[in-house]
Amino acid sequence: MAMNVTVSSACFSVFSYKKVKRIKGAASEDFAAPAALRFRTEEETKVKLGGSELRVTRLGIGAWSWGDTTYWNNSGWDDRKLKAAKAAFDASVDRGITFFDTAEVYGTTFMGAINSETLLGRFIKERDRKNRGVEVAVATKFAALPWRFGRQSVLNALKDSLCRLELSSVDLYQLHWPGVWGNEGYLDGLGDAVEQGLVKAVGVSNYSEKRLRDAYERLKKRGIPLASNQVQYSLIYRAPEQNGVKAACDELGITLIAYSPIAQAGALTGKYTPENPPTGPRARIYTSEFLTKLQPLLNRINEIGENYGKTPTQVVLNWLIAQENVVPIPGARTAEQAEEFSGALGWRLSNNEVDELRTLASKISPVMSFPVEKL
């Protein structure tokens, strides 16, 4: 998840654009293991977010990279990348993945880029014109910038997001990270957004166990459930299991939304090797030394995937889904990636495989966390 602080506040209007029923596109069901489970009904393909009434697909798509020029896309955004992002959106929907996560700080106006919210809103509208019958669940986030104060700042930012998305409401609105101060006011703003019908559900992101419990209790006093906490979580970054966040989510009935589920650069997919590490900002994290230590785990992931007729990417995403009460949101920049992600659905690793992968991963030093995660 990015932290680009260039936030537009240029517009707000309430659009009458209406979301309609989702197309009946099933997730990929190709598998080899006889014990694999198939999800057929909406009850099985979707889950409720926490104690809210909002139901989303068991796996979503993160839109951090769409329009971004600071961390992704090699500092540039062009028509080719735009078409690829649109294809990723369409491929996701075609395969029944209809939950998309964005934020007001994803994407920048520099170097010809476009805000991620703007792109997602455009993709939804274009899809609806061509093929009416798809309902997309949209999640976006409020940036807790130091100069923003009080509950009204949340409502103002939300209305700007709705303007960029060209929607009259969003399904999930989240606090992107805890503020330096004024978090009570931000939470009150979330509650106001629910009561004004601007959002269906509210959540937080990068919240520690203590902050999570405080947010839960404050919203509970108004009869509003805290639906989710979006944190970094993957097979090689299991801090939520160790710092009490995952246990608190399970106890309180808050869904954990997992960002960077395949380790940002795709380190868990086998895409990179010690001889071929990633370039750019991620090269400082996923070094040749780290990738060397990762190889035994990657080898076992690959072996398990072969048994199921699945790719390593699908295995590591399924590992997260198997933790229960977790919705991973890998970032899709191409249609091929979105298609591959869909293959993580409709089957399940055995308990022994889940435990074995965790044991192997525990021998590897965890990757870097988001700076405010321990506040």
Short mmCIF file of C-alpha atoms in Angstrom, two decimals:
data_model
loop_
_atom_site.label_atom_id
_atom_site.label_comp_id
_atom_site.label_asym_id
_atom_site.label_seq_id
_atom_site.Cartn_x
_atom_site.Cartn_y
_atom_site.Cartn_z
CA MET A 1 0.00 0.00 0.00
CA ALA A 2 1.38 3.36 -1.04
CA MET A 3 1.65 6.62 0.80
CA ASN A 4 1.64 9.29 -1.91
CA VAL A 5 0.27 12.42 -0.26
CA THR A 6 -0.79 14.29 -3.40
CA VAL A 7 -4.55 14.34 -2.77
CA SER A 8 -7.00 16.12 -4.98
CA SER A 9 -9.96 17.94 -3.46
CA ALA A 10 -11.12 19.62 -6.64
CA CYS A 11 -14.58 18.19 -7.03
CA PHE A 12 -17.59 16.51 -5.56
CA SER A 13 -20.93 15.68 -7.01
CA VAL A 14 -23.28 12.84 -6.19
CA PHE A 15 -23.73 10.70 -9.27
CA SER A 16 -26.79 8.67 -10.05
CA TYR A 17 -24.69 5.90 -11.54
CA LYS A 18 -26.25 2.67 -10.37
CA LYS A 19 -24.47 -0.60 -9.79
CA VAL A 20 -26.42 -3.63 -10.89
CA LYS A 21 -26.23 -7.37 -10.38
CA ARG A 22 -22.93 -9.15 -10.97
CA ILE A 23 -22.47 -11.40 -13.96
CA LYS A 24 -22.45 -15.10 -13.31
CA GLY A 25 -18.76 -15.69 -13.85
CA ALA A 26 -17.29 -18.54 -11.85
CA ALA A 27 -13.75 -18.59 -10.55
CA SER A 28 -11.38 -21.03 -12.16
CA GLU A 29 -12.16 -24.61 -11.15
CA ASP A 30 -9.27 -26.47 -12.70
CA PHE A 31 -7.60 -28.73 -10.14
CA ALA A 32 -6.18 -32.21 -9.83
CA ALA A 33 -6.57 -33.07 -6.15
CA PRO A 34 -9.75 -35.12 -5.48
CA ALA A 35 -10.13 -33.49 -2.06
CA ALA A 36 -10.30 -29.98 -3.48
CA LEU A 37 -13.54 -28.12 -2.77
CA ARG A 38 -15.65 -26.28 -5.34
CA PHE A 39 -17.53 -23.11 -4.38
CA ARG A 40 -20.70 -22.74 -6.47
CA THR A 41 -23.30 -20.60 -4.76
CA GLU A 42 -22.94 -16.93 -3.84
CA GLU A 43 -23.07 -18.05 -0.22
CA GLU A 44 -19.90 -20.02 -0.88
CA THR A 45 -18.11 -17.64 -3.24
CA LYS A 46 -18.64 -14.57 -1.07
CA VAL A 47 -18.02 -13.76 2.58
CA LYS A 48 -19.39 -11.11 4.91
CA LEU A 49 -16.96 -8.42 5.94
CA GLY A 50 -16.95 -8.59 9.70
CA GLY A 51 -20.27 -7.83 11.33
CA SER A 52 -21.49 -5.71 8.42
CA GLU A 53 -24.00 -6.81 5.83
CA LEU A 54 -21.52 -6.31 3.01
CA ARG A 55 -20.57 -9.47 1.13
CA VAL A 56 -17.45 -9.58 -1.04
CA THR A 57 -15.65 -12.24 -3.03
CA ARG A 58 -13.20 -14.41 -1.08
CA LEU A 59 -10.36 -12.79 -3.00
CA GLY A 60 -10.18 -9.19 -4.14
CA ILE A 61 -7.94 -7.12 -6.38
CA GLY A 62 -5.69 -4.33 -5.14
CA ALA A 63 -5.43 -1.28 -7.40
CA TRP A 64 -2.37 0.35 -5.82
CA SER A 65 -0.32 0.05 -9.02
CA TRP A 66 -2.99 1.58 -11.28
CA GLY A 67 -1.72 5.01 -12.22
CA ASP A 68 1.19 4.92 -9.76
CA THR A 69 4.58 6.30 -10.77
CA THR A 70 6.35 6.33 -7.39
CA TYR A 71 6.61 2.65 -6.49
CA TRP A 72 5.25 0.75 -9.48
CA ASN A 73 5.44 1.04 -13.27
CA ASN A 74 9.09 2.14 -13.43
CA SER A 75 8.16 5.76 -12.73
CA GLY A 76 6.00 6.05 -15.82
CA TRP A 77 2.38 5.65 -16.88
CA ASP A 78 1.26 5.34 -20.49
CA ASP A 79 -1.53 4.02 -22.70
CA ARG A 80 -0.08 0.52 -22.75
CA LYS A 81 -0.20 0.27 -18.96
CA LEU A 82 -3.65 1.81 -18.93
CA LYS A 83 -4.96 -0.83 -21.36
CA ALA A 84 -3.30 -3.57 -19.31
CA ALA A 85 -4.96 -2.33 -16.11
CA LYS A 86 -8.36 -2.20 -17.85
CA ALA A 87 -7.81 -5.75 -19.12
CA ALA A 88 -6.93 -6.84 -15.57
CA PHE A 89 -10.19 -5.35 -14.30
CA ASP A 90 -12.26 -7.07 -16.99
CA ALA A 91 -10.52 -10.41 -16.54
CA SER A 92 -11.16 -10.26 -12.79
CA VAL A 93 -14.86 -9.61 -13.24
CA ASP A 94 -15.12 -12.27 -15.96
CA ARG A 95 -13.85 -14.80 -13.43
CA GLY A 96 -16.12 -13.72 -10.62
CA ILE A 97 -13.70 -11.52 -8.66
CA THR A 98 -15.67 -8.33 -8.04
CA PHE A 99 -14.05 -6.78 -4.95
CA PHE A 100 -11.60 -3.95 -5.75
CA ASP A 101 -9.52 -1.96 -3.28
CA THR A 102 -8.13 1.49 -4.05
CA ALA A 103 -7.26 4.68 -2.14
CA GLU A 104 -7.21 8.43 -2.61
CA VAL A 105 -3.38 8.41 -2.49
CA TYR A 106 -2.92 5.67 -5.10
CA GLY A 107 -1.70 7.24 -8.32
CA THR A 108 -0.39 10.73 -8.87
CA THR A 109 -0.86 13.56 -11.33
CA PHE A 110 2.87 13.68 -11.99
CA MET A 111 4.39 12.26 -15.18
CA GLY A 112 1.06 11.75 -16.90
CA ALA A 113 -0.36 9.36 -14.32
CA ILE A 114 -4.01 9.12 -13.26
CA ASN A 115 -5.46 8.60 -9.80
CA SER A 116 -6.33 4.94 -9.16
CA GLU A 117 -9.85 5.87 -8.03
CA THR A 118 -10.43 7.68 -11.31
CA LEU A 119 -9.30 4.64 -13.28
CA LEU A 120 -11.42 2.20 -11.28
CA GLY A 121 -14.50 4.40 -11.67
CA ARG A 122 -13.89 4.61 -15.40
CA PHE A 123 -13.44 0.84 -15.72
CA ILE A 124 -16.69 0.17 -13.85
CA LYS A 125 -18.61 2.61 -16.02
CA GLU A 126 -17.18 1.26 -19.29
CA ARG A 127 -17.92 -2.31 -18.22
CA ASP A 128 -21.49 -1.43 -17.35
CA ARG A 129 -22.06 0.20 -20.73
CA LYS A 130 -20.84 -2.88 -22.58
CA ASN A 131 -22.25 -5.58 -20.34
CA ARG A 132 -24.90 -4.55 -17.86
CA GLY A 133 -25.26 -7.05 -15.09
CA VAL A 134 -22.13 -6.73 -12.97
CA GLU A 135 -22.03 -5.50 -9.41
CA VAL A 136 -18.60 -4.41 -8.24
CA ALA A 137 -17.78 -3.90 -4.56
CA VAL A 138 -15.52 -0.85 -4.20
CA ALA A 139 -13.27 -0.19 -1.22
CA THR A 140 -11.27 3.01 -0.86
CA LYS A 141 -9.37 4.77 1.91
CA PHE A 142 -8.96 8.05 3.77
CA ALA A 143 -5.40 9.35 4.14
CA ALA A 144 -4.81 10.43 7.76
CA LEU A 145 -2.59 13.35 6.81
CA PRO A 146 -1.32 15.54 9.69
CA TRP A 147 -3.20 18.63 8.49
CA ARG A 148 -6.55 16.89 8.46
CA PHE A 149 -8.62 17.36 11.59
CA GLY A 150 -11.93 16.02 12.82
CA ARG A 151 -14.83 14.06 11.47
CA GLN A 152 -15.63 16.53 8.69
CA SER A 153 -12.23 15.93 7.08
CA VAL A 154 -13.23 12.30 6.59
CA LEU A 155 -16.53 13.23 4.97
CA ASN A 156 -14.87 15.81 2.72
CA ALA A 157 -12.25 13.32 1.56
CA LEU A 158 -14.88 10.65 1.00
CA LYS A 159 -16.93 12.98 -1.18
CA ASP A 160 -13.85 13.77 -3.26
CA SER A 161 -13.25 10.03 -3.66
CA LEU A 162 -16.85 9.53 -4.77
CA CYS A 163 -16.34 12.26 -7.33
CA ARG A 164 -13.29 10.53 -8.79
CA LEU A 165 -15.01 7.14 -8.72
CA GLU A 166 -18.21 8.60 -10.19
CA LEU A 167 -20.28 6.77 -7.60
CA SER A 168 -22.90 7.94 -5.13
CA SER A 169 -21.56 5.61 -2.42
CA VAL A 170 -18.83 3.05 -1.83
CA ASP A 171 -19.08 -0.36 -0.26
CA LEU A 172 -16.16 -0.07 2.16
CA TYR A 173 -14.42 3.08 3.43
CA GLN A 174 -11.24 2.66 5.46
CA LEU A 175 -8.79 4.76 7.45
CA HIS A 176 -5.57 4.10 5.51
CA TRP A 177 -3.28 4.35 8.55
CA PRO A 178 -3.59 5.71 12.11
CA GLY A 179 -3.17 9.43 12.34
CA VAL A 180 -0.55 11.27 14.33
CA TRP A 181 -3.48 12.71 16.26
CA GLY A 182 -7.24 13.02 15.95
CA ASN A 183 -8.06 9.35 15.41
CA GLU A 184 -11.25 9.61 17.46
CA GLY A 185 -12.52 12.28 15.08
CA TYR A 186 -11.63 10.13 12.08
CA LEU A 187 -13.61 7.22 13.54
CA ASP A 188 -16.54 9.53 14.19
CA GLY A 189 -16.33 10.56 10.55
CA LEU A 190 -16.58 6.91 9.49
CA GLY A 191 -19.71 6.55 11.59
CA ASP A 192 -21.19 9.70 10.07
CA ALA A 193 -20.50 8.32 6.58
CA VAL A 194 -22.47 5.17 7.39
CA GLU A 195 -25.39 7.13 8.84
CA GLN A 196 -25.46 9.44 5.80
CA GLY A 197 -25.64 6.49 3.43
CA LEU A 198 -22.32 7.27 1.76
CA VAL A 199 -20.82 3.88 2.63
CA LYS A 200 -22.12 0.41 3.37
CA ALA A 201 -19.33 -0.60 5.74
CA VAL A 202 -16.24 0.90 7.37
CA GLY A 203 -12.80 -0.40 8.23
CA VAL A 204 -9.26 0.55 9.17
CA SER A 205 -5.83 -0.28 7.79
CA ASN A 206 -2.42 -0.83 9.37
CA TYR A 207 -3.98 -0.80 12.85
CA SER A 208 -2.26 -2.51 15.77
CA GLU A 209 -4.22 -4.73 18.13
CA LYS A 210 -4.76 -1.91 20.65
CA ARG A 211 -5.83 0.62 18.03
CA LEU A 212 -8.09 -2.01 16.47
CA ARG A 213 -9.84 -2.71 19.76
CA ASP A 214 -10.26 1.01 20.48
CA ALA A 215 -11.76 1.62 17.02
CA TYR A 216 -14.09 -1.35 17.42
CA GLU A 217 -15.41 -0.08 20.76
CA ARG A 218 -15.88 3.51 19.60
CA LEU A 219 -17.93 2.47 16.57
CA LYS A 220 -19.81 -0.14 18.60
CA LYS A 221 -21.23 2.63 20.82
CA ARG A 222 -23.03 3.94 17.73
CA GLY A 223 -24.20 0.48 16.72
CA ILE A 224 -21.80 0.40 13.76
CA PRO A 225 -19.62 -2.69 13.22
CA LEU A 226 -15.95 -2.33 12.33
CA ALA A 227 -15.90 -4.51 9.23
CA SER A 228 -12.20 -4.91 8.48
CA ASN A 229 -8.55 -4.21 9.20
CA GLN A 230 -6.33 -4.19 6.11
CA VAL A 231 -2.76 -5.16 6.93
CA GLN A 232 0.26 -6.66 5.26
CA TYR A 233 0.01 -10.46 5.50
CA SER A 234 1.64 -13.22 3.51
CA LEU A 235 3.37 -16.53 4.01
CA ILE A 236 6.66 -14.69 4.59
CA TYR A 237 5.17 -11.79 6.54
CA ARG A 238 3.06 -13.22 9.33
CA ALA A 239 3.27 -10.32 11.79
CA PRO A 240 -0.54 -10.28 12.19
CA GLU A 241 -0.28 -13.76 13.71
CA GLN A 242 2.48 -12.67 16.06
CA ASN A 243 1.36 -9.22 17.20
CA GLY A 244 -2.20 -10.11 18.16
CA VAL A 245 -3.93 -8.48 15.19
CA LYS A 246 -5.18 -11.72 13.59
CA ALA A 247 -6.39 -13.09 16.93
CA ALA A 248 -8.18 -9.82 17.73
CA CYS A 249 -9.86 -9.82 14.30
CA ASP A 250 -11.09 -13.36 14.86
CA GLU A 251 -12.28 -12.59 18.40
CA LEU A 252 -14.14 -9.40 17.48
CA GLY A 253 -15.52 -10.61 14.16
CA ILE A 254 -13.44 -8.24 12.03
CA THR A 255 -12.28 -9.46 8.63
CA LEU A 256 -8.56 -9.23 7.94
CA ILE A 257 -7.90 -7.93 4.43
CA ALA A 258 -4.40 -8.99 3.39
CA TYR A 259 -2.40 -6.66 1.17
CA SER A 260 0.89 -7.73 -0.44
CA PRO A 261 -0.23 -11.39 -0.18
CA ILE A 262 2.36 -12.58 -2.69
CA ALA A 263 5.06 -10.31 -1.20
CA GLN A 264 4.73 -7.14 -3.33
CA ALA A 265 7.33 -7.89 -5.97
CA GLY A 266 5.92 -11.39 -6.39
CA ALA A 267 8.75 -12.97 -4.43
CA LEU A 268 6.50 -15.88 -3.48
CA THR A 269 5.59 -16.67 -7.07
CA GLY A 270 9.02 -17.86 -8.14
CA LYS A 271 9.27 -14.87 -10.48
CA TYR A 272 12.60 -13.84 -9.02
CA THR A 273 15.78 -15.78 -8.28
CA PRO A 274 19.05 -14.89 -6.52
CA GLU A 275 20.49 -14.33 -10.01
CA ASN A 276 17.49 -12.28 -11.13
CA PRO A 277 16.25 -10.10 -8.25
CA PRO A 278 13.66 -7.35 -8.74
CA THR A 279 14.71 -3.85 -9.74
CA GLY A 280 13.59 -0.48 -8.41
CA PRO A 281 12.50 0.20 -4.80
CA ARG A 282 11.69 -3.47 -4.11
CA ALA A 283 15.30 -4.47 -4.81
CA ARG A 284 16.24 -3.11 -1.37
CA ILE A 285 13.91 -5.60 0.29
CA TYR A 286 14.10 -8.70 -1.91
CA THR A 287 17.85 -8.98 -2.22
CA SER A 288 19.80 -11.87 -3.73
CA GLU A 289 20.67 -13.01 -0.20
CA PHE A 290 17.02 -13.04 0.84
CA LEU A 291 15.96 -14.86 -2.32
CA THR A 292 18.60 -17.54 -1.69
CA LYS A 293 17.09 -18.25 1.74
CA LEU A 294 13.63 -18.33 0.14
CA GLN A 295 14.40 -21.14 -2.31
CA PRO A 296 13.56 -24.17 -0.08
CA LEU A 297 10.12 -22.69 0.61
CA LEU A 298 9.56 -21.88 -3.05
CA ASN A 299 10.56 -25.42 -4.04
CA ARG A 300 7.97 -26.91 -1.68
CA ILE A 301 5.29 -24.46 -2.84
CA ASN A 302 5.97 -25.54 -6.40
CA GLU A 303 5.75 -29.24 -5.48
CA ILE A 304 2.42 -28.76 -3.72
CA GLY A 305 1.12 -26.75 -6.66
CA GLU A 306 2.00 -29.54 -9.07
CA ASN A 307 -0.06 -31.97 -6.98
CA TYR A 308 -3.12 -29.74 -7.39
CA GLY A 309 -2.43 -28.53 -10.92
CA LYS A 310 -1.87 -25.03 -9.49
CA THR A 311 0.78 -22.37 -9.82
CA PRO A 312 2.89 -21.14 -6.87
CA THR A 313 0.89 -17.90 -6.89
CA GLN A 314 -2.36 -19.81 -6.50
CA VAL A 315 -0.90 -21.91 -3.70
CA VAL A 316 0.26 -18.96 -1.58
CA LEU A 317 -3.05 -17.13 -2.05
CA ASN A 318 -4.95 -20.27 -1.10
CA TRP A 319 -2.74 -20.56 2.00
CA LEU A 320 -4.05 -17.17 3.14
CA ILE A 321 -7.66 -18.03 2.38
CA ALA A 322 -7.20 -21.23 4.43
CA GLN A 323 -6.43 -19.08 7.52
CA GLU A 324 -10.16 -18.24 7.62
CA ASN A 325 -11.50 -14.71 8.10
CA VAL A 326 -8.90 -13.47 5.60
CA VAL A 327 -9.53 -11.85 2.20
CA PRO A 328 -6.30 -11.44 0.19
CA ILE A 329 -6.12 -8.60 -2.33
CA PRO A 330 -3.20 -9.19 -4.73
CA GLY A 331 -2.47 -6.41 -7.18
CA ALA A 332 -3.28 -7.17 -10.82
CA ARG A 333 -1.58 -5.15 -13.54
CA THR A 334 -2.46 -7.50 -16.42
CA ALA A 335 -5.28 -9.80 -17.48
CA GLU A 336 -2.94 -12.77 -17.15
CA GLN A 337 -2.29 -11.98 -13.50
CA ALA A 338 -6.00 -11.61 -12.76
CA GLU A 339 -6.74 -14.92 -14.48
CA GLU A 340 -4.05 -16.63 -12.44
CA PHE A 341 -5.37 -15.17 -9.18
CA SER A 342 -8.81 -16.62 -9.86
CA GLY A 343 -7.26 -20.08 -9.77
CA ALA A 344 -6.65 -19.66 -6.04
CA LEU A 345 -10.41 -20.10 -5.52
CA GLY A 346 -12.55 -23.22 -5.58
CA TRP A 347 -10.18 -25.57 -3.75
CA ARG A 348 -8.26 -25.77 -0.47
CA LEU A 349 -4.87 -26.88 0.79
CA SER A 350 -4.91 -29.62 3.40
CA ASN A 351 -4.28 -28.67 7.03
CA ASN A 352 -0.97 -30.53 6.92
CA GLU A 353 0.13 -28.52 3.87
CA VAL A 354 -0.89 -25.26 5.52
CA ASP A 355 1.15 -26.12 8.62
CA GLU A 356 4.13 -27.37 6.62
CA LEU A 357 4.40 -24.16 4.63
CA ARG A 358 4.18 -22.07 7.79
CA THR A 359 6.99 -24.11 9.36
CA LEU A 360 9.23 -23.67 6.32
CA ALA A 361 8.45 -19.95 6.15
CA SER A 362 9.28 -19.48 9.84
CA LYS A 363 12.95 -20.16 9.02
CA ILE A 364 13.10 -16.99 6.88
CA SER A 365 13.53 -13.49 8.29
CA PRO A 366 10.33 -11.46 7.70
CA VAL A 367 10.24 -8.75 5.08
CA MET A 368 9.84 -5.04 5.86
CA SER A 369 6.60 -3.77 7.37
CA PHE A 370 4.65 -0.57 6.76
CA PRO A 371 6.17 2.17 8.99
CA VAL A 372 3.11 2.89 11.17
CA GLU A 373 2.09 -0.71 11.70
CA LYS A 374 3.49 -0.85 15.26
CA LEU A 375 2.15 2.50 16.45
#
